Tab-separated table of C-alpha atoms in Angstrom:
chain	number	residue	atom	x	y	z
A	62	MET	CA	14.733	-2.500	-30.801
A	63	PHE	CA	13.704	0.971	-29.753
A	64	ASP	CA	12.107	2.872	-32.956
A	65	ASP	CA	13.146	6.300	-32.608
A	66	ASP	CA	11.516	7.607	-35.633
A	67	ARG	CA	7.898	6.131	-34.226
A	68	VAL	CA	8.460	7.178	-30.569
A	69	THR	CA	9.346	10.928	-32.014
A	70	GLY	CA	6.291	10.803	-34.321
A	71	LEU	CA	4.159	9.909	-31.315
A	72	LEU	CA	5.415	12.374	-29.105
A	73	SER	CA	5.312	15.384	-31.428
A	74	ALA	CA	1.631	14.949	-31.399
A	75	LEU	CA	1.370	15.653	-27.762
A	76	SER	CA	1.425	18.930	-25.453
A	77	PRO	CA	4.399	19.305	-23.014
A	78	ARG	CA	2.057	18.244	-20.367
A	79	GLN	CA	0.904	15.124	-22.136
A	80	CYS	CA	4.862	14.250	-22.801
A	81	ALA	CA	5.490	14.682	-19.082
A	82	VAL	CA	2.716	12.513	-18.211
A	83	VAL	CA	3.661	9.798	-20.514
A	84	ALA	CA	7.200	9.916	-19.270
A	85	THR	CA	5.875	9.769	-15.759
A	86	ARG	CA	4.033	6.771	-16.555
A	87	ALA	CA	6.908	4.918	-17.948
A	88	ALA	CA	9.341	5.965	-15.245
A	89	ARG	CA	7.230	4.947	-12.522
A	90	ARG	CA	7.319	1.384	-13.866
A	91	VAL	CA	11.073	1.084	-13.197
A	92	ALA	CA	10.611	2.827	-9.838
A	93	VAL	CA	9.218	-0.388	-8.460
A	94	VAL	CA	12.515	-1.598	-7.667
A	95	ALA	CA	12.740	0.684	-4.646
A	96	ASP	CA	10.027	-1.368	-2.949
A	97	LEU	CA	11.721	-4.628	-3.272
A	98	PRO	CA	12.643	-6.495	-0.157
A	99	GLY	CA	16.154	-6.031	0.596
A	100	ALA	CA	16.710	-2.946	-1.789
A	101	ASP	CA	18.052	-0.639	0.452
A	102	ALA	CA	20.629	-3.078	2.136
A	103	TYR	CA	22.164	-3.479	-1.326
A	104	PHE	CA	22.793	0.227	-1.639
A	105	ASP	CA	23.663	1.178	1.955
A	106	ASP	CA	27.585	1.056	1.441
A	107	TYR	CA	27.005	3.741	-1.590
A	108	ALA	CA	24.178	5.913	-0.163
A	109	PRO	CA	21.948	4.981	2.652
A	110	GLY	CA	18.490	5.784	2.102
A	111	TYR	CA	18.575	5.542	-1.659
A	112	ALA	CA	15.652	3.254	-2.284
A	113	LEU	CA	13.256	5.595	-0.233
A	114	LEU	CA	14.640	8.532	-2.404
A	115	VAL	CA	13.496	6.679	-5.475
A	116	SER	CA	10.048	5.979	-3.699
A	117	ASP	CA	9.745	9.815	-2.890
A	118	ALA	CA	10.680	10.930	-6.526
A	119	SER	CA	8.224	8.355	-7.895
A	120	ALA	CA	5.335	9.646	-5.462
A	121	LEU	CA	6.067	13.251	-6.483
A	122	LEU	CA	5.643	12.429	-10.194
A	123	ALA	CA	2.438	10.777	-9.390
A	124	ASP	CA	1.046	13.706	-7.959
A	125	CYS	CA	2.192	15.879	-10.791
A	126	ALA	CA	0.722	13.661	-13.183
A	127	ALA	CA	-2.541	13.336	-11.425
A	128	ALA	CA	-3.164	16.957	-10.956
A	129	ALA	CA	-1.530	17.601	-14.528
A	130	ALA	CA	0.364	20.540	-13.160
A	131	ILE	CA	3.718	20.635	-11.801
A	132	ASP	CA	4.936	21.106	-8.105
A	133	SER	CA	7.674	23.609	-8.807
A	134	ALA	CA	9.045	23.778	-5.225
A	135	GLY	CA	8.709	20.012	-4.837
A	136	VAL	CA	10.509	19.407	-8.083
A	137	ALA	CA	13.374	21.508	-7.391
A	138	VAL	CA	13.889	19.926	-3.902
A	139	MET	CA	13.518	16.500	-5.332
A	140	ARG	CA	16.192	17.442	-7.996
A	141	GLN	CA	18.552	18.645	-5.513
A	142	ARG	CA	18.149	15.106	-3.643
A	143	LEU	CA	18.713	13.310	-6.660
A	144	GLU	CA	21.792	15.412	-7.958
A	145	ALA	CA	23.320	15.033	-4.455
A	146	LEU	CA	23.463	11.215	-5.108
A	147	LEU	CA	23.914	11.041	-8.947
A	148	GLY	CA	26.113	13.875	-9.287
A	149	PRO	CA	25.928	17.366	-11.397
A	150	GLU	CA	24.785	17.090	-14.762
A	151	GLY	CA	27.921	16.251	-16.747
A	152	GLU	CA	29.775	14.890	-13.620
A	153	GLU	CA	27.698	11.898	-12.872
A	154	GLU	CA	28.685	9.389	-10.297
A	155	GLU	CA	30.081	5.867	-11.746
A	156	GLU	CA	27.520	3.362	-11.470
A	157	PRO	CA	27.773	0.708	-8.778
A	158	GLY	CA	28.767	-2.541	-9.843
A	159	GLU	CA	26.475	-4.555	-7.831
A	160	ILE	CA	23.270	-5.504	-9.765
A	161	VAL	CA	20.417	-4.422	-7.757
A	162	ALA	CA	22.144	-0.982	-6.491
A	163	ASP	CA	22.813	-0.488	-10.486
A	164	LEU	CA	19.186	-0.921	-10.811
A	165	LEU	CA	18.383	1.590	-8.431
A	166	PHE	CA	21.049	4.092	-9.719
A	167	ASN	CA	19.462	3.672	-13.139
A	168	ALA	CA	16.004	4.104	-11.892
A	169	ALA	CA	16.777	7.190	-10.018
A	170	SER	CA	18.602	8.727	-13.235
A	171	ILE	CA	15.427	8.022	-15.184
A	172	LEU	CA	13.358	9.841	-12.514
A	173	ASN	CA	15.520	12.689	-12.797
A	174	LEU	CA	14.994	12.916	-16.674
A	175	VAL	CA	11.229	12.982	-15.983
A	176	LEU	CA	11.489	15.851	-13.500
A	177	ARG	CA	13.021	17.639	-16.240
A	178	SER	CA	10.211	17.182	-18.603
A	179	TRP	CA	7.996	18.735	-16.024
A	180	ALA	CA	10.382	21.525	-14.949
A	181	GLU	CA	11.285	22.655	-18.666
A	182	PRO	CA	8.067	22.419	-20.653
A	183	GLU	CA	9.804	24.087	-23.718
A	184	ARG	CA	12.043	20.570	-23.680
A	185	SER	CA	9.243	18.174	-22.366
A	186	ARG	CA	9.445	16.206	-25.552
A	187	HIS	CA	13.072	15.984	-25.521
A	188	TRP	CA	13.042	14.595	-21.823
A	189	ALA	CA	10.084	12.324	-22.528
A	190	PHE	CA	11.900	10.650	-25.735
A	191	THR	CA	14.867	10.391	-23.702
A	192	THR	CA	13.115	8.614	-20.553
A	193	LEU	CA	11.321	6.274	-22.896
A	194	SER	CA	14.590	5.239	-24.668
A	195	GLU	CA	16.312	4.803	-21.076
A	196	CYS	CA	13.378	2.676	-19.961
A	197	TYR	CA	13.634	0.421	-22.897
A	198	ALA	CA	17.315	0.288	-22.057
A	199	PHE	CA	16.276	-0.605	-18.362
A	200	ALA	CA	14.197	-3.304	-19.512
A	201	HIS	CA	16.634	-4.800	-21.770
A	202	GLN	CA	19.145	-4.604	-18.687
A	203	LEU	CA	16.593	-6.916	-16.436
A	204	ASP	CA	16.643	-9.460	-19.043
A	205	HIS	CA	20.438	-9.665	-18.728
A	206	THR	CA	20.913	-9.379	-15.125
A	207	ARG	CA	21.713	-13.098	-14.569
A	208	LEU	CA	25.206	-12.065	-15.953
A	209	GLY	CA	27.088	-11.402	-12.911
A	210	VAL	CA	24.939	-13.117	-10.263
A	211	LEU	CA	26.807	-15.197	-8.075
A	212	GLU	CA	25.215	-18.885	-7.698
A	213	GLU	CA	26.342	-19.055	-4.151
A	214	ASP	CA	24.512	-16.080	-2.859
A	215	PRO	CA	20.827	-16.990	-2.897
A	216	LEU	CA	19.620	-13.612	-1.769
A	217	ASP	CA	21.056	-11.953	-5.042
A	218	LEU	CA	19.022	-14.756	-7.127
A	219	ASP	CA	15.717	-14.126	-4.918
A	220	ILE	CA	16.058	-10.165	-5.419
A	221	ASN	CA	16.783	-10.643	-9.069
A	222	SER	CA	13.764	-12.749	-9.692
A	223	LEU	CA	11.575	-10.665	-7.895
A	224	ILE	CA	12.584	-7.521	-9.880
A	225	LEU	CA	11.883	-9.373	-13.072
A	226	ALA	CA	8.277	-10.622	-12.107
A	227	LYS	CA	7.423	-7.476	-10.299
A	228	VAL	CA	8.453	-4.991	-13.174
A	229	ARG	CA	6.828	-7.130	-15.925
A	230	THR	CA	3.451	-7.626	-13.690
A	231	ILE	CA	3.379	-3.786	-12.861
A	232	ALA	CA	4.227	-2.583	-16.458
A	233	ASP	CA	1.342	-4.696	-17.729
A	234	ALA	CA	-0.867	-2.753	-15.163
A	235	ALA	CA	0.493	0.926	-15.515
A	236	ASP	CA	-0.618	1.723	-19.051
A	237	ALA	CA	-3.081	4.047	-17.311
A	238	ALA	CA	-2.501	6.036	-14.091
A	239	PRO	CA	-4.345	4.907	-11.121
A	240	ARG	CA	-7.957	6.457	-11.181
A	241	ARG	CA	-8.519	9.162	-8.684
A	242	HIS	CA	-11.908	10.671	-7.188
A	243	VAL	CA	-11.957	14.407	-7.203
A	244	TYR	CA	-14.483	15.507	-4.601
A	245	ALA	CA	-17.078	18.183	-5.414
A	246	ASN	CA	-16.078	21.674	-4.278
A	247	GLY	CA	-19.501	22.143	-2.640
A	248	TYR	CA	-19.115	18.531	-0.862
A	249	VAL	CA	-15.908	19.587	0.697
A	250	ALA	CA	-16.618	23.277	1.476
A	251	PRO	CA	-17.001	22.429	5.250
A	252	VAL	CA	-13.396	21.555	5.269
A	253	ARG	CA	-11.876	24.611	7.016
A	254	VAL	CA	-8.189	24.197	6.049
A	255	MET	CA	-7.792	25.628	2.445
A	256	MET	CA	-4.894	23.438	1.479
A	257	TYR	CA	-6.588	20.149	2.451
A	258	ARG	CA	-10.084	21.248	0.949
A	259	ASP	CA	-8.201	22.514	-2.128
A	260	ALA	CA	-6.240	19.093	-2.375
A	261	LEU	CA	-9.631	16.909	-2.049
A	262	ALA	CA	-11.344	19.080	-4.963
A	263	THR	CA	-7.949	18.928	-7.409
A	264	LYS	CA	-5.955	15.943	-6.644
A	265	GLY	CA	-8.583	14.150	-4.944
A	266	MET	CA	-8.071	10.420	-3.313
A	267	PRO	CA	-7.422	6.988	-5.073
A	268	ALA	CA	-10.753	5.868	-6.328
A	269	HIS	CA	-10.568	2.251	-5.405
A	270	THR	CA	-7.896	0.562	-3.318
A	271	LEU	CA	-7.779	-2.564	-0.858
A	272	LEU	CA	-8.597	-0.514	2.002
A	273	PHE	CA	-10.617	2.204	0.579
A	274	HIS	CA	-13.482	3.133	-1.762
A	275	ALA	CA	-13.965	7.085	-2.421
A	276	ALA	CA	-17.281	8.309	-1.858
A	277	GLU	CA	-19.535	11.440	-0.965
A	278	PRO	CA	-22.513	10.201	0.838
A	279	ASP	CA	-22.777	13.204	3.594
A	280	ARG	CA	-25.273	15.100	1.259
A	281	ASP	CA	-26.568	16.858	4.428
A	282	GLY	CA	-22.971	17.901	5.204
A	283	PRO	CA	-20.793	16.604	8.043
A	284	GLN	CA	-21.646	14.743	11.074
A	285	THR	CA	-20.973	15.952	14.651
A	286	ALA	CA	-19.449	13.342	16.983
A	287	ASP	CA	-17.869	14.377	20.579
A	288	SER	CA	-17.695	17.912	19.151
A	289	GLN	CA	-15.906	16.915	16.153
A	290	ARG	CA	-17.408	17.752	12.502
A	291	LEU	CA	-16.640	14.767	10.593
A	292	LEU	CA	-17.167	14.483	6.768
A	293	THR	CA	-17.064	11.098	4.998
A	294	ILE	CA	-14.538	10.830	2.173
A	295	GLY	CA	-14.901	7.157	1.691
A	296	THR	CA	-15.994	3.518	2.782
A	297	GLY	CA	-13.935	0.777	3.490
A	298	GLY	CA	-12.438	-1.443	0.688
A	299	PRO	CA	-13.940	-4.601	-0.336
A	300	ARG	CA	-13.552	-6.329	2.874
A	301	ASP	CA	-15.382	-3.688	4.783
A	302	ARG	CA	-17.869	-1.598	3.165
A	303	THR	CA	-19.729	-0.967	6.406
A	304	GLY	CA	-16.694	1.172	7.782
A	305	ARG	CA	-16.354	4.737	6.952
A	306	PHE	CA	-13.186	7.111	6.361
A	307	ARG	CA	-13.683	10.580	7.618
A	308	ILE	CA	-12.101	13.891	7.881
A	309	ASP	CA	-12.487	16.050	10.529
A	310	CYS	CA	-13.479	19.447	8.929
A	311	ASP	CA	-11.533	21.375	11.622
A	312	SER	CA	-8.056	19.597	12.169
A	313	GLY	CA	-7.934	17.899	8.757
A	314	TRP	CA	-7.108	14.591	10.482
A	315	VAL	CA	-8.434	11.602	8.839
A	316	TYR	CA	-10.435	8.870	11.145
A	317	PHE	CA	-11.875	5.441	10.528
A	318	VAL	CA	-15.135	4.654	12.130
A	319	ASP	CA	-16.022	1.017	12.173
A	320	GLY	CA	-19.556	0.326	11.248
A	321	THR	CA	-19.826	-1.821	14.331
A	322	ALA	CA	-18.288	0.312	16.886
A	323	SER	CA	-18.797	3.809	18.128
A	324	GLY	CA	-15.066	4.916	18.680
A	325	ALA	CA	-13.192	6.469	15.748
A	326	LEU	CA	-9.540	5.362	15.043
A	327	ARG	CA	-7.250	8.133	13.982
A	328	VAL	CA	-5.752	6.985	10.518
A	329	SER	CA	-3.596	9.962	9.183
A	330	GLY	CA	-2.484	13.634	9.952
A	331	MET	CA	-3.840	15.199	6.625
A	332	PRO	CA	-5.484	13.808	3.426
A	333	SER	CA	-2.508	13.974	1.266
A	334	ALA	CA	-0.681	11.590	3.655
A	335	PHE	CA	-3.666	9.261	3.822
A	336	ALA	CA	-3.721	8.865	-0.013
A	337	ASP	CA	-0.119	8.053	0.278
A	338	LEU	CA	-0.456	5.577	2.970
A	339	LEU	CA	-3.534	3.901	0.809
A	340	GLU	CA	-1.177	3.615	-2.073
A	341	ALA	CA	1.694	2.128	0.079
A	342	PHE	CA	-0.446	-0.673	1.426
A	343	ASP	CA	-1.549	-1.749	-1.880
A	344	ARG	CA	2.295	-1.762	-3.074
A	345	VAL	CA	3.562	-3.519	-0.004
A	346	VAL	CA	1.036	-6.388	0.097
A	347	ALA	CA	1.103	-6.728	-3.950
A	348	ASP	CA	2.149	-10.336	-4.601
A	349	SER	CA	2.614	-10.981	-1.196
A	350	ALA	CA	2.515	-14.736	0.154
A	351	VAL	CA	0.876	-16.120	3.250
A	352	GLU	CA	4.223	-17.383	4.780
A	353	ALA	CA	5.566	-13.936	4.209
A	354	GLY	CA	2.998	-12.291	6.365
A	355	PRO	CA	5.043	-11.151	9.458
A	356	ALA	CA	7.751	-9.767	7.163
A	357	THR	CA	5.226	-8.037	5.128
A	358	ALA	CA	3.640	-6.509	8.192
A	359	GLU	CA	7.073	-5.038	9.210
A	360	ARG	CA	7.381	-3.528	5.844
A	361	LEU	CA	3.962	-1.853	6.096
A	362	MET	CA	4.623	-0.170	9.319
A	363	ALA	CA	7.909	0.851	8.071
A	364	SER	CA	6.424	2.577	5.291
A	365	VAL	CA	3.368	3.874	7.441
A	366	ASN	CA	5.804	5.539	9.703
A	367	LYS	CA	7.842	7.310	7.063
A	368	ILE	CA	4.927	8.660	5.381
A	369	ASP	CA	2.976	9.745	8.234
A	370	PRO	CA	5.232	9.919	11.534
A	371	THR	CA	2.206	11.201	13.541
A	372	VAL	CA	0.574	7.730	13.507
A	373	GLU	CA	3.007	6.094	15.656
A	374	ARG	CA	3.259	9.075	18.180
A	375	ILE	CA	-0.363	9.752	18.478
A	376	ASP	CA	-2.573	6.751	17.453
A	377	PRO	CA	-1.206	3.714	15.895
A	378	ALA	CA	-4.110	1.510	16.938
A	379	PHE	CA	-5.559	1.571	13.124
A	380	TRP	CA	-2.475	0.471	11.296
A	381	THR	CA	-1.223	-1.852	13.763
A	382	GLY	CA	-4.377	-3.507	13.785
A	383	LEU	CA	-4.129	-3.785	10.002
A	384	ALA	CA	-0.379	-5.106	10.494
A	385	THR	CA	-1.745	-7.864	12.567
A	386	ALA	CA	-4.217	-8.917	9.894
A	387	VAL	CA	-1.295	-8.820	7.468
A	388	ALA	CA	0.963	-10.920	9.276
A	389	SER	CA	-1.733	-13.343	9.715
A	390	GLY	CA	-2.042	-13.699	5.942
A	391	ALA	CA	-5.372	-12.234	5.760
A	392	TYR	CA	-4.340	-9.910	2.789
A	393	ALA	CA	-1.871	-12.265	1.074
A	394	GLN	CA	-2.273	-12.159	-2.584
A	395	SER	CA	-0.757	-15.392	-3.539
């Protein structure tokens, strides 16, 4: 049972910002339903792109939590997007009848509560309490979603099982926000675009992912190659510690330089998109099986092109090569 008094007491000891961070961590657990295979298809009749909206809102909240500050413009736009689907306050749309669509609807509603905890710091404890209460109800709903599932619809059963397994697994790992590596101001000083330089020095990059290990090895400054000034921001992940991820100090583009090759593959158009791409890769391959490699590779490229469309238009070699490896089962988790 949800303990109102205990939760109220715990939140009362936190600052408004801390309350918003707690609410964010809880809500991002339920947002994983948007990444489940087939989630969009279950919601197309009601609102196409709904799963992507849930993922976008979750990513924005993660940025707020990592920076411990509100992205006011981003939150305002995201609340407008959510309200367009959920309905204005006090006039919310009816919840869909289908199981997966209903879960997505509730996940979006919870994310909207957390956005308010950031946007209204004077009521942050109230919105954090409401978020935690709704997350508890969401978990209870998951435990009872077998009711109404038609036995003759195996896809419903598969999705339902995935939701239960995925949320419980990620909930265990979500007690702490993913660790970030924030770069020293002096190290990233050569990056000319102030927005990119400040992002590296404040929000940083994921410290460790399957593809990336944040690092600052270029103590003598950026290296020049083919008239480009490239500054190393990390090495390859556990599978490739010889490769280097580097940012072009003039354009802000991120490249991967293989330890055994002289050429550089363009990975992303900006460091913030690169961070999102790294986290998306980990989400897509989480719990993936060898036999599901081709489908996992398709989901990976769909995510990559949504996050950074320039990849497909300008230089898809890095991600298409990675997708080929995923399709072969090289990154399968089970």
